[in-house]
Amino acid sequence: MGITKEVLKPYADLVRARIEKNVGNPTWTTCDDRWQAVVAHARGIIGDADRGVAGSRNERIAANAIVKLGADIEPRVVVETVLAMYMLWDLEPRRFRSDGAFRRQLVRRVMRLSEVNVGEWYDHQTGRMKRAYRDFTPGSSDIIAGWLVETLGSVGFHLAKLHRADIEKSRQQKAEFHKALTDLA
């Protein structure tokens, strides 16, 4: 089963809270700039392909998807989603069988922020339009995941580490309070 918006929401809220707590920190604008650099790199790949430069088909598919996503979605939304996925991975590692499974879900969740890979068709039986998100080929998905991990992965791991430290600090405070209560005569 994939990671839905509902599953990711509490972790996105944690990321937003951390951003609000450190609003003046340049990390957030740097993350936005790094995402924009990925979009610019993807535009360069598309430009090379348009000029006839030989390249990987999977890389062109990935670049087209990133450029469409970059045009539709604000950088901060992409950054928050990627960081939330890292928080989820750190706090609930059993949701992912492997690193590869995490990377596939990371790409699916980020790409579903926009209408990049939505297919629609008319269902004659129900008389309604149906929608489905098409997944990328494994090669294209690996390329997109590589770009996301390279640009935002370290920040995601660091946020998860900070959150674990906050949880541990809260546990220690509760334990100290409980000990103080038991020491009362």
mmCIF file of N, CA, C and O in Angstrom, residues 14 32 72 80-81 93 117 140 170 184-185:
data_model
loop_
_atom_site.group_PDB
_atom_site.id
_atom_site.type_symbol
_atom_site.label_atom_id
_atom_site.label_comp_id
_atom_site.label_asym_id
_atom_site.label_seq_id
_atom_site.Cartn_x
_atom_site.Cartn_y
_atom_site.Cartn_z
ATOM 1 N N LEU A 14 4.612 18.251 11.469
ATOM 2 C CA LEU A 14 5.857 18.347 12.245
ATOM 3 C C LEU A 14 6.897 19.188 11.508
ATOM 4 O O LEU A 14 7.596 20.002 12.125
ATOM 5 N N ASP A 32 14.550 25.508 -0.690
ATOM 6 C CA ASP A 32 13.758 25.974 -1.836
ATOM 7 C C ASP A 32 14.660 26.202 -3.050
ATOM 8 O O ASP A 32 14.314 25.810 -4.175
ATOM 9 N N ASP A 72 3.965 23.807 -11.595
ATOM 10 C CA ASP A 72 2.651 23.748 -10.941
ATOM 11 C C ASP A 72 2.675 24.008 -9.437
ATOM 12 O O ASP A 72 1.711 24.508 -8.883
ATOM 13 N N GLU A 80 8.547 20.532 1.873
ATOM 14 C CA GLU A 80 7.841 20.007 3.047
ATOM 15 C C GLU A 80 7.451 18.546 2.851
ATOM 16 O O GLU A 80 7.545 17.747 3.781
ATOM 17 N N THR A 81 7.040 18.196 1.643
ATOM 18 C CA THR A 81 6.640 16.821 1.370
ATOM 19 C C THR A 81 7.820 15.871 1.472
ATOM 20 O O THR A 81 7.726 14.803 2.091
ATOM 21 N N PRO A 93 9.833 3.112 10.362
ATOM 22 C CA PRO A 93 10.626 2.449 9.328
ATOM 23 C C PRO A 93 9.988 1.167 8.785
ATOM 24 O O PRO A 93 10.296 0.746 7.677
ATOM 25 N N ASN A 117 1.190 13.204 -13.700
ATOM 26 C CA ASN A 117 1.029 11.886 -14.306
ATOM 27 C C ASN A 117 -0.378 11.322 -14.093
ATOM 28 O O ASN A 117 -0.552 10.156 -13.774
ATOM 29 N N SER A 140 13.053 5.820 -14.538
ATOM 30 C CA SER A 140 12.722 7.239 -14.343
ATOM 31 C C SER A 140 12.503 7.542 -12.875
ATOM 32 O O SER A 140 12.926 8.581 -12.367
ATOM 33 N N SER A 170 11.525 15.124 26.031
ATOM 34 C CA SER A 170 10.198 15.085 26.648
ATOM 35 C C SER A 170 10.067 13.867 27.565
ATOM 36 O O SER A 170 9.511 13.973 28.666
ATOM 37 N N LEU A 184 7.993 12.270 46.921
ATOM 38 C CA LEU A 184 7.232 13.045 47.903
ATOM 39 C C LEU A 184 6.895 12.182 49.109
ATOM 40 O O LEU A 184 6.543 11.018 48.996
ATOM 41 N N ALA A 185 6.983 12.765 50.277
ATOM 42 C CA ALA A 185 6.701 12.008 51.507
ATOM 43 C C ALA A 185 5.274 12.206 51.936
ATOM 44 O O ALA A 185 4.607 13.136 51.723
#
